[in-house]
Amino acid sequence: MNKRILAITTGILVAVAAIVYAATTTITVKGSDTMVILSQRWAEDYMAKNPAVSIQVTGGGSGTGISALINGATDICNASRPMKSSEREKLKQRYQSLGVEIKTAIDGVTLYVNEKNPIKELTLDQIKAIYTGTITNWKQVGGPDMKIILYGRENSSGTYVYFRDEVLSGQDYAQTMQSMPGTAAVVNAVSRDQYGIGYGGAAYAQGVSFVAVKKDVSSAAYEPTAENIKNGSYPVSRYLYMYVRNRPSGEMKKFIDWILSDEGQSVVTKVGYFPIR
Amino acid sequence: MRRLIAMFIVCTVVFSASVYAQEDSTDVNMVKSLGEKVDELSGKVDGIQEDYLATKATVDKISKVKLSGYLQTQIRVAKDTAGQLNPDYTNRYDIGEFQGGKLPAATRTVFQLRRARIKTTYATSLTQMVVQLDCLPFTTGSAVSSTTQDTSGKYTVKTKTSAFLSGGGVSIKDAYLRFTDPWTKSFALKGGVFDRPFGFEISYSSSSRESPERSRLYQTLFPGERDLGFSLEYLPGDNLPKFAQFFNFKGGFFAGNGINVEFDDLRDFIGRAGFSIPIIPINMSIDGGVSGYVGNVRDRNDTLYEVKSGKWAASTGKKWDDVDKRYIGGDLELFYGNIPFFGGICLRGEFIKGKQPSFKSTNVSQKTGQSSKDPVYLREIGGYYGMVVLNIDPVRCQLVGKYDSFDPEMNLEKKEVTNAADIKYSTIGGGLVYHLTENVKLTAYYDNVRNEKSSVAPFTSDVKDDVVTFRVQYKF
């Protein structure tokens, strides 16, 4: 009888160990679209050095990633905004954990306009008025007498939330804003639309012009350059985060440690964001 | 000859001019045509833009409606007996009443649809309307008409089957409106049928709770968890200063009789002042609160019973008096998310003390029965529970342990208890929860139920009423 119990117990332990081992050699990463390219580069480089580890990266937006972390559908969540207290509450309820936040890079949220658009700088108040629908014509900010076409992100995006909370002071976006499924789609739309304006990560800005941002009318305008973002002059910069449920261990810890190492942070620079150190 | 040459030159010039004029006119036509096309396309784009805005407005409206729900189906097994029967084939005592409902007589195993809930929420940024329904099948039963005993002692039950339906159908679980203040977005007014703002376990959803059922003290004092009333809530948002985010409050006035229509003009105040202190750097959170219930029930009998000197004593002249219903409670939850290998752990405990008006045969808060003309029994109740939930994150499991105790009359001890409704109970529960997918949860849970050794048969010793529950839940 004792042998039978021993055999059953051993079997259960082996099965559990096998599941744990399988779970730790495949790492799933989901979340921020802003961070998809960066995260894929990290995964590719890390897997090239550690062939036994499989890392699967998908986007969907920071909100989607955080939901996946809460639902157990991903191991790591990428987020371009901090986790909300309501989201921490859900994590706490399900996992008895507030989650572990890891700052992985710095990004300047960039305002894009078409290359033919003569507007080169805007104040934060003007940007807010444009995106809340108070300013609707380029003439009102010194441009041509043409309607402003707004492009933005979907509400599952961390950039959407960050921009609304930090730039629009929590006010709702104008009804006329066209919600695009990713930052690349925003850039693409603005590059084709002479009177369009969009926002997103600095790394995506190709075929469009940056708008320099001023804190107010009397302050200087700053472009989203590495120097301006790092020294805090550029007014719309943020951290890019990774979240995990508990203190990372095993392969996940090694992967995150590598991201924070000089090697991992050099990928940040190559992709077009800014290292945390 | 000269004349011929001159004519040739003139013809050439005229031809060239006409060709040039024709080409010029073609270009003008082409530009004109392109302009028309651009205008046409621009009109189409404007039309698409209008269509997009109209569609977006519709989609935005639809996206405000959220549908969620869950279904729990389970098998319950009475560990030992359901065979201790009275002569009329009814159980000598109830089994499983606080583990998902009484098991039918002479039954050890039941298949059960425990909860099947659909919740519809319409939410704008500042308003919310919620209706949640519970849809359960009716159970059928048959009434026993008479029992006879022959000389050998054998019983014969004559069943004049009169089938009846009970315990099911579609019922309201929640139906409320919630208005949030537009400035801080942290204060809200709520009205309708919703969870009573008391303690922790009431508002902790049955779909998330790790033990299959709430503690005995909550099931006794707050049956159905909901009540009809209005409340003010302060649930701080991220926009408030940090220190303001540590505190929360819920409180309001309620009819005091569950989801049923009100039958008197007495209102009960129920409230909880709480705190939640997240210590993010070490992945720990300490939450808690104190709760109060101040209410009354109206005595429709001349006599009121209370325990004095170890026995029930009657006082008269109490008809139409308002009898106190008072509880005070405290709850504390400690979360720590960094246990190596396992992940997170939660230690949770609550206590409630107070005065509970009910009747001789029951200690449960009445929903509609206060219109009864039976004498009111005013009990001094006390109870608590403590539980631990340990995650094993890599394998999506949770280990659960729980101990709860409920004494419906703290002034009576053991042999002084002569009434079944005054018996103290404690329950040790433990189980395993496995989150198969994000929607599916499996639970195996064992409840060891212990009663106080009283003077009431068969509760002179611990009766055999342990229950094992195997549950599958689907949530969306």
PDB file of C-alpha atoms in Angstrom, chain A residues 54-253:
ATOM      1  CA  SER A  54      11.450  29.919 -26.947  1.00  0.00           C
ATOM      2  CA  ILE A  55      10.089  33.462 -26.663  1.00  0.00           C
ATOM      3  CA  GLN A  56       6.814  34.354 -28.343  1.00  0.00           C
ATOM      4  CA  VAL A  57       6.074  38.058 -28.757  1.00  0.00           C
ATOM      5  CA  THR A  58       2.695  39.546 -29.698  1.00  0.00           C
ATOM      6  CA  GLY A  59       1.172  43.039 -29.547  1.00  0.00           C
ATOM      7  CA  GLY A  60      -2.405  44.093 -29.049  1.00  0.00           C
ATOM      8  CA  GLY A  61      -1.884  47.101 -26.792  1.00  0.00           C
ATOM      9  CA  SER A  62      -0.856  47.629 -23.188  1.00  0.00           C
ATOM     10  CA  GLY A  63      -4.408  47.116 -21.868  1.00  0.00           C
ATOM     11  CA  THR A  64      -4.695  43.833 -23.753  1.00  0.00           C
ATOM     12  CA  GLY A  65      -1.313  42.723 -22.409  1.00  0.00           C
ATOM     13  CA  ILE A  66      -2.241  43.541 -18.820  1.00  0.00           C
ATOM     14  CA  SER A  67      -5.544  41.662 -19.219  1.00  0.00           C
ATOM     15  CA  ALA A  68      -3.567  38.691 -20.565  1.00  0.00           C
ATOM     16  CA  LEU A  69      -1.233  38.852 -17.549  1.00  0.00           C
ATOM     17  CA  ILE A  70      -4.254  38.837 -15.217  1.00  0.00           C
ATOM     18  CA  ASN A  71      -5.938  36.012 -17.130  1.00  0.00           C
ATOM     19  CA  GLY A  72      -2.774  33.934 -17.149  1.00  0.00           C
ATOM     20  CA  ALA A  73      -2.515  34.090 -20.948  1.00  0.00           C
ATOM     21  CA  THR A  74       0.996  35.580 -20.951  1.00  0.00           C
ATOM     22  CA  ASP A  75       4.105  35.382 -18.772  1.00  0.00           C
ATOM     23  CA  ILE A  76       5.312  38.925 -19.424  1.00  0.00           C
ATOM     24  CA  CYS A  77       3.281  41.979 -20.278  1.00  0.00           C
ATOM     25  CA  ASN A  78       4.746  44.910 -22.224  1.00  0.00           C
ATOM     26  CA  ALA A  79       3.180  48.234 -21.302  1.00  0.00           C
ATOM     27  CA  SER A  80       3.872  51.766 -22.461  1.00  0.00           C
ATOM     28  CA  ARG A  81       2.071  53.144 -19.382  1.00  0.00           C
ATOM     29  CA  PRO A  82       2.128  52.264 -15.694  1.00  0.00           C
ATOM     30  CA  MET A  83      -0.367  49.701 -14.481  1.00  0.00           C
ATOM     31  CA  LYS A  84      -3.553  51.278 -13.071  1.00  0.00           C
ATOM     32  CA  SER A  85      -4.574  50.624  -9.473  1.00  0.00           C
ATOM     33  CA  SER A  86      -7.756  48.902 -10.730  1.00  0.00           C
ATOM     34  CA  GLU A  87      -5.575  46.501 -12.747  1.00  0.00           C
ATOM     35  CA  ARG A  88      -3.345  45.828  -9.739  1.00  0.00           C
ATOM     36  CA  GLU A  89      -6.515  45.052  -7.765  1.00  0.00           C
ATOM     37  CA  LYS A  90      -7.485  42.373 -10.301  1.00  0.00           C
ATOM     38  CA  LEU A  91      -3.997  40.895 -10.222  1.00  0.00           C
ATOM     39  CA  LYS A  92      -4.100  40.880  -6.430  1.00  0.00           C
ATOM     40  CA  GLN A  93      -7.465  39.153  -6.382  1.00  0.00           C
ATOM     41  CA  ARG A  94      -6.387  36.376  -8.710  1.00  0.00           C
ATOM     42  CA  TYR A  95      -2.679  35.939  -7.811  1.00  0.00           C
ATOM     43  CA  GLN A  96      -2.338  37.598  -4.380  1.00  0.00           C
ATOM     44  CA  SER A  97       0.325  39.760  -6.003  1.00  0.00           C
ATOM     45  CA  LEU A  98       0.551  43.404  -7.072  1.00  0.00           C
ATOM     46  CA  GLY A  99       2.773  42.451  -9.982  1.00  0.00           C
ATOM     47  CA  VAL A 100       6.431  43.293 -10.506  1.00  0.00           C
ATOM     48  CA  GLU A 101       7.225  46.368 -12.584  1.00  0.00           C
ATOM     49  CA  ILE A 102      10.432  46.530 -14.632  1.00  0.00           C
ATOM     50  CA  LYS A 103      11.459  49.714 -16.449  1.00  0.00           C
ATOM     51  CA  THR A 104      13.103  48.618 -19.694  1.00  0.00           C
ATOM     52  CA  ALA A 105      13.473  51.744 -21.873  1.00  0.00           C
ATOM     53  CA  ILE A 106      12.488  55.385 -22.320  1.00  0.00           C
ATOM     54  CA  ASP A 107      10.369  56.713 -25.154  1.00  0.00           C
ATOM     55  CA  GLY A 108       9.392  60.202 -26.271  1.00  0.00           C
ATOM     56  CA  VAL A 109       5.802  60.266 -27.464  1.00  0.00           C
ATOM     57  CA  THR A 110       6.193  61.968 -30.794  1.00  0.00           C
ATOM     58  CA  LEU A 111       3.760  64.190 -32.688  1.00  0.00           C
ATOM     59  CA  TYR A 112       3.854  63.390 -36.398  1.00  0.00           C
ATOM     60  CA  VAL A 113       2.718  65.648 -39.252  1.00  0.00           C
ATOM     61  CA  ASN A 114       2.994  65.216 -43.002  1.00  0.00           C
ATOM     62  CA  GLU A 115       6.342  66.255 -44.518  1.00  0.00           C
ATOM     63  CA  LYS A 116       4.533  68.966 -46.540  1.00  0.00           C
ATOM     64  CA  ASN A 117       2.945  70.443 -43.423  1.00  0.00           C
ATOM     65  CA  PRO A 118       4.643  73.769 -42.544  1.00  0.00           C
ATOM     66  CA  ILE A 119       3.920  73.418 -38.812  1.00  0.00           C
ATOM     67  CA  LYS A 120       7.156  72.754 -36.950  1.00  0.00           C
ATOM     68  CA  GLU A 121       6.238  73.291 -33.315  1.00  0.00           C
ATOM     69  CA  LEU A 122       3.222  73.239 -31.017  1.00  0.00           C
ATOM     70  CA  THR A 123       2.634  73.985 -27.342  1.00  0.00           C
ATOM     71  CA  LEU A 124       1.168  71.341 -25.037  1.00  0.00           C
ATOM     72  CA  ASP A 125      -2.001  73.466 -24.762  1.00  0.00           C
ATOM     73  CA  GLN A 126      -2.333  73.587 -28.545  1.00  0.00           C
ATOM     74  CA  ILE A 127      -1.870  69.813 -28.812  1.00  0.00           C
ATOM     75  CA  LYS A 128      -4.502  69.322 -26.137  1.00  0.00           C
ATOM     76  CA  ALA A 129      -6.910  71.688 -27.914  1.00  0.00           C
ATOM     77  CA  ILE A 130      -6.321  69.908 -31.236  1.00  0.00           C
ATOM     78  CA  TYR A 131      -6.961  66.435 -29.826  1.00  0.00           C
ATOM     79  CA  THR A 132      -9.960  67.439 -27.734  1.00  0.00           C
ATOM     80  CA  GLY A 133     -11.554  69.130 -30.761  1.00  0.00           C
ATOM     81  CA  THR A 134     -11.304  72.775 -29.632  1.00  0.00           C
ATOM     82  CA  ILE A 135      -8.881  73.606 -32.451  1.00  0.00           C
ATOM     83  CA  THR A 136     -10.029  72.113 -35.749  1.00  0.00           C
ATOM     84  CA  ASN A 137      -8.181  74.141 -38.424  1.00  0.00           C
ATOM     85  CA  TRP A 138      -4.453  74.416 -39.053  1.00  0.00           C
ATOM     86  CA  LYS A 139      -4.977  78.184 -39.469  1.00  0.00           C
ATOM     87  CA  GLN A 140      -5.627  78.435 -35.716  1.00  0.00           C
ATOM     88  CA  VAL A 141      -2.034  77.343 -35.010  1.00  0.00           C
ATOM     89  CA  GLY A 142      -0.360  79.301 -37.814  1.00  0.00           C
ATOM     90  CA  GLY A 143      -0.793  76.799 -40.659  1.00  0.00           C
ATOM     91  CA  PRO A 144      -2.847  76.703 -43.859  1.00  0.00           C
ATOM     92  CA  ASP A 145      -6.621  77.204 -43.833  1.00  0.00           C
ATOM     93  CA  MET A 146      -7.334  73.471 -43.843  1.00  0.00           C
ATOM     94  CA  LYS A 147      -9.207  71.125 -41.543  1.00  0.00           C
ATOM     95  CA  ILE A 148      -7.013  69.120 -39.144  1.00  0.00           C
ATOM     96  CA  ILE A 149      -7.391  65.366 -39.582  1.00  0.00           C
ATOM     97  CA  LEU A 150      -6.743  63.550 -36.296  1.00  0.00           C
ATOM     98  CA  TYR A 151      -5.176  60.112 -36.094  1.00  0.00           C
ATOM     99  CA  GLY A 152      -4.721  58.243 -32.841  1.00  0.00           C
ATOM    100  CA  ARG A 153      -4.692  54.827 -31.261  1.00  0.00           C
ATOM    101  CA  GLU A 154      -7.383  52.448 -30.076  1.00  0.00           C
ATOM    102  CA  ASN A 155      -8.355  52.552 -26.418  1.00  0.00           C
ATOM    103  CA  SER A 156      -6.552  49.274 -25.641  1.00  0.00           C
ATOM    104  CA  SER A 157      -3.268  51.048 -26.390  1.00  0.00           C
ATOM    105  CA  GLY A 158      -1.014  52.272 -23.615  1.00  0.00           C
ATOM    106  CA  THR A 159       0.008  55.198 -25.818  1.00  0.00           C
ATOM    107  CA  TYR A 160      -3.678  56.155 -26.117  1.00  0.00           C
ATOM    108  CA  VAL A 161      -4.041  56.121 -22.330  1.00  0.00           C
ATOM    109  CA  TYR A 162      -0.727  57.850 -21.668  1.00  0.00           C
ATOM    110  CA  PHE A 163      -1.477  60.612 -24.208  1.00  0.00           C
ATOM    111  CA  ARG A 164      -5.012  61.111 -22.842  1.00  0.00           C
ATOM    112  CA  ASP A 165      -3.861  61.207 -19.207  1.00  0.00           C
ATOM    113  CA  GLU A 166      -0.685  63.260 -19.631  1.00  0.00           C
ATOM    114  CA  VAL A 167      -1.334  65.515 -22.629  1.00  0.00           C
ATOM    115  CA  LEU A 168      -5.135  65.860 -22.607  1.00  0.00           C
ATOM    116  CA  SER A 169      -5.216  66.003 -18.768  1.00  0.00           C
ATOM    117  CA  GLY A 170      -7.662  63.103 -18.727  1.00  0.00           C
ATOM    118  CA  GLN A 171     -10.166  64.686 -21.126  1.00  0.00           C
ATOM    119  CA  ASP A 172     -11.787  62.619 -23.866  1.00  0.00           C
ATOM    120  CA  TYR A 173     -10.436  62.610 -27.404  1.00  0.00           C
ATOM    121  CA  ALA A 174     -12.416  64.463 -30.102  1.00  0.00           C
ATOM    122  CA  GLN A 175     -15.082  62.291 -31.735  1.00  0.00           C
ATOM    123  CA  THR A 176     -13.463  62.924 -35.126  1.00  0.00           C
ATOM    124  CA  MET A 177     -10.194  61.162 -34.214  1.00  0.00           C
ATOM    125  CA  GLN A 178      -9.620  58.112 -36.356  1.00  0.00           C
ATOM    126  CA  SER A 179      -8.454  55.191 -34.233  1.00  0.00           C
ATOM    127  CA  MET A 180      -5.677  53.196 -35.873  1.00  0.00           C
ATOM    128  CA  PRO A 181      -4.676  49.651 -34.928  1.00  0.00           C
ATOM    129  CA  GLY A 182      -0.964  50.422 -34.358  1.00  0.00           C
ATOM    130  CA  THR A 183       1.653  53.169 -34.351  1.00  0.00           C
ATOM    131  CA  ALA A 184       2.841  52.074 -37.809  1.00  0.00           C
ATOM    132  CA  ALA A 185      -0.709  52.598 -39.104  1.00  0.00           C
ATOM    133  CA  VAL A 186      -0.777  56.106 -37.602  1.00  0.00           C
ATOM    134  CA  VAL A 187       2.533  56.989 -39.282  1.00  0.00           C
ATOM    135  CA  ASN A 188       1.321  55.539 -42.586  1.00  0.00           C
ATOM    136  CA  ALA A 189      -1.913  57.538 -42.458  1.00  0.00           C
ATOM    137  CA  VAL A 190      -0.127  60.811 -41.659  1.00  0.00           C
ATOM    138  CA  SER A 191       2.468  60.238 -44.402  1.00  0.00           C
ATOM    139  CA  ARG A 192      -0.400  60.090 -46.924  1.00  0.00           C
ATOM    140  CA  ASP A 193      -2.503  62.875 -45.471  1.00  0.00           C
ATOM    141  CA  GLN A 194      -1.069  66.376 -45.925  1.00  0.00           C
ATOM    142  CA  TYR A 195      -3.307  67.777 -43.183  1.00  0.00           C
ATOM    143  CA  GLY A 196      -3.147  64.882 -40.775  1.00  0.00           C
ATOM    144  CA  ILE A 197      -1.558  64.733 -37.336  1.00  0.00           C
ATOM    145  CA  GLY A 198      -0.757  61.642 -35.263  1.00  0.00           C
ATOM    146  CA  TYR A 199       1.149  60.493 -32.206  1.00  0.00           C
ATOM    147  CA  GLY A 200       3.201  57.455 -31.251  1.00  0.00           C
ATOM    148  CA  GLY A 201       6.632  56.118 -30.405  1.00  0.00           C
ATOM    149  CA  ALA A 202       9.723  57.876 -31.729  1.00  0.00           C
ATOM    150  CA  ALA A 203      11.053  54.694 -33.298  1.00  0.00           C
ATOM    151  CA  TYR A 204       8.287  54.588 -35.900  1.00  0.00           C
ATOM    152  CA  ALA A 205       8.677  58.094 -37.366  1.00  0.00           C
ATOM    153  CA  GLN A 206       9.631  57.440 -40.995  1.00  0.00           C
ATOM    154  CA  GLY A 207       8.171  59.389 -43.919  1.00  0.00           C
ATOM    155  CA  VAL A 208       6.692  61.992 -41.584  1.00  0.00           C
ATOM    156  CA  SER A 209       7.953  65.092 -39.757  1.00  0.00           C
ATOM    157  CA  PHE A 210       8.360  65.525 -36.022  1.00  0.00           C
ATOM    158  CA  VAL A 211       6.707  68.441 -34.298  1.00  0.00           C
ATOM    159  CA  ALA A 212       8.846  70.104 -31.647  1.00  0.00           C
ATOM    160  CA  VAL A 213       6.893  70.458 -28.404  1.00  0.00           C
ATOM    161  CA  LYS A 214       6.852  73.477 -26.061  1.00  0.00           C
ATOM    162  CA  LYS A 215       5.702  73.260 -22.465  1.00  0.00           C
ATOM    163  CA  ASP A 216       4.021  76.666 -22.890  1.00  0.00           C
ATOM    164  CA  VAL A 217       4.101  79.696 -25.170  1.00  0.00           C
ATOM    165  CA  SER A 218       7.156  81.237 -23.494  1.00  0.00           C
ATOM    166  CA  SER A 219       9.336  78.109 -23.262  1.00  0.00           C
ATOM    167  CA  ALA A 220      11.647  76.661 -25.874  1.00  0.00           C
ATOM    168  CA  ALA A 221      10.514  73.984 -28.319  1.00  0.00           C
ATOM    169  CA  TYR A 222      12.201  70.588 -28.081  1.00  0.00           C
ATOM    170  CA  GLU A 223      12.363  67.806 -30.611  1.00  0.00           C
ATOM    171  CA  PRO A 224      12.149  64.188 -29.405  1.00  0.00           C
ATOM    172  CA  THR A 225      15.899  63.602 -29.669  1.00  0.00           C
ATOM    173  CA  ALA A 226      17.862  61.234 -27.435  1.00  0.00           C
ATOM    174  CA  GLU A 227      19.471  64.102 -25.598  1.00  0.00           C
ATOM    175  CA  ASN A 228      16.231  66.017 -25.012  1.00  0.00           C
ATOM    176  CA  ILE A 229      14.379  62.936 -23.816  1.00  0.00           C
ATOM    177  CA  LYS A 230      17.171  61.762 -21.538  1.00  0.00           C
ATOM    178  CA  ASN A 231      17.713  65.154 -19.916  1.00  0.00           C
ATOM    179  CA  GLY A 232      13.963  65.673 -19.466  1.00  0.00           C
ATOM    180  CA  SER A 233      13.669  68.723 -21.746  1.00  0.00           C
ATOM    181  CA  TYR A 234      11.220  67.023 -24.095  1.00  0.00           C
ATOM    182  CA  PRO A 235       7.886  67.355 -22.284  1.00  0.00           C
ATOM    183  CA  VAL A 236       6.197  64.135 -23.424  1.00  0.00           C
ATOM    184  CA  SER A 237       8.485  61.275 -22.457  1.00  0.00           C
ATOM    185  CA  ARG A 238       7.706  58.063 -20.606  1.00  0.00           C
ATOM    186  CA  TYR A 239       9.095  54.744 -19.479  1.00  0.00           C
ATOM    187  CA  LEU A 240       8.393  51.513 -21.318  1.00  0.00           C
ATOM    188  CA  TYR A 241       7.640  48.743 -18.841  1.00  0.00           C
ATOM    189  CA  MET A 242       7.548  45.013 -18.511  1.00  0.00           C
ATOM    190  CA  TYR A 243       5.225  43.484 -15.903  1.00  0.00           C
ATOM    191  CA  VAL A 244       5.305  39.991 -14.462  1.00  0.00           C
ATOM    192  CA  ARG A 245       3.029  38.464 -11.846  1.00  0.00           C
ATOM    193  CA  ASN A 246       5.653  37.534  -9.279  1.00  0.00           C
ATOM    194  CA  ARG A 247       9.361  38.038  -8.777  1.00  0.00           C
ATOM    195  CA  PRO A 248      10.839  36.435 -11.911  1.00  0.00           C
ATOM    196  CA  SER A 249      12.764  33.211 -11.618  1.00  0.00           C
ATOM    197  CA  GLY A 250      14.401  30.661 -13.921  1.00  0.00           C
ATOM    198  CA  GLU A 251      14.597  31.469 -17.627  1.00  0.00           C
ATOM    199  CA  MET A 252      12.301  34.453 -17.274  1.00  0.00           C
ATOM    200  CA  LYS A 253      14.694  36.055 -14.796  1.00  0.00           C
TER     201      LYS A 253
END
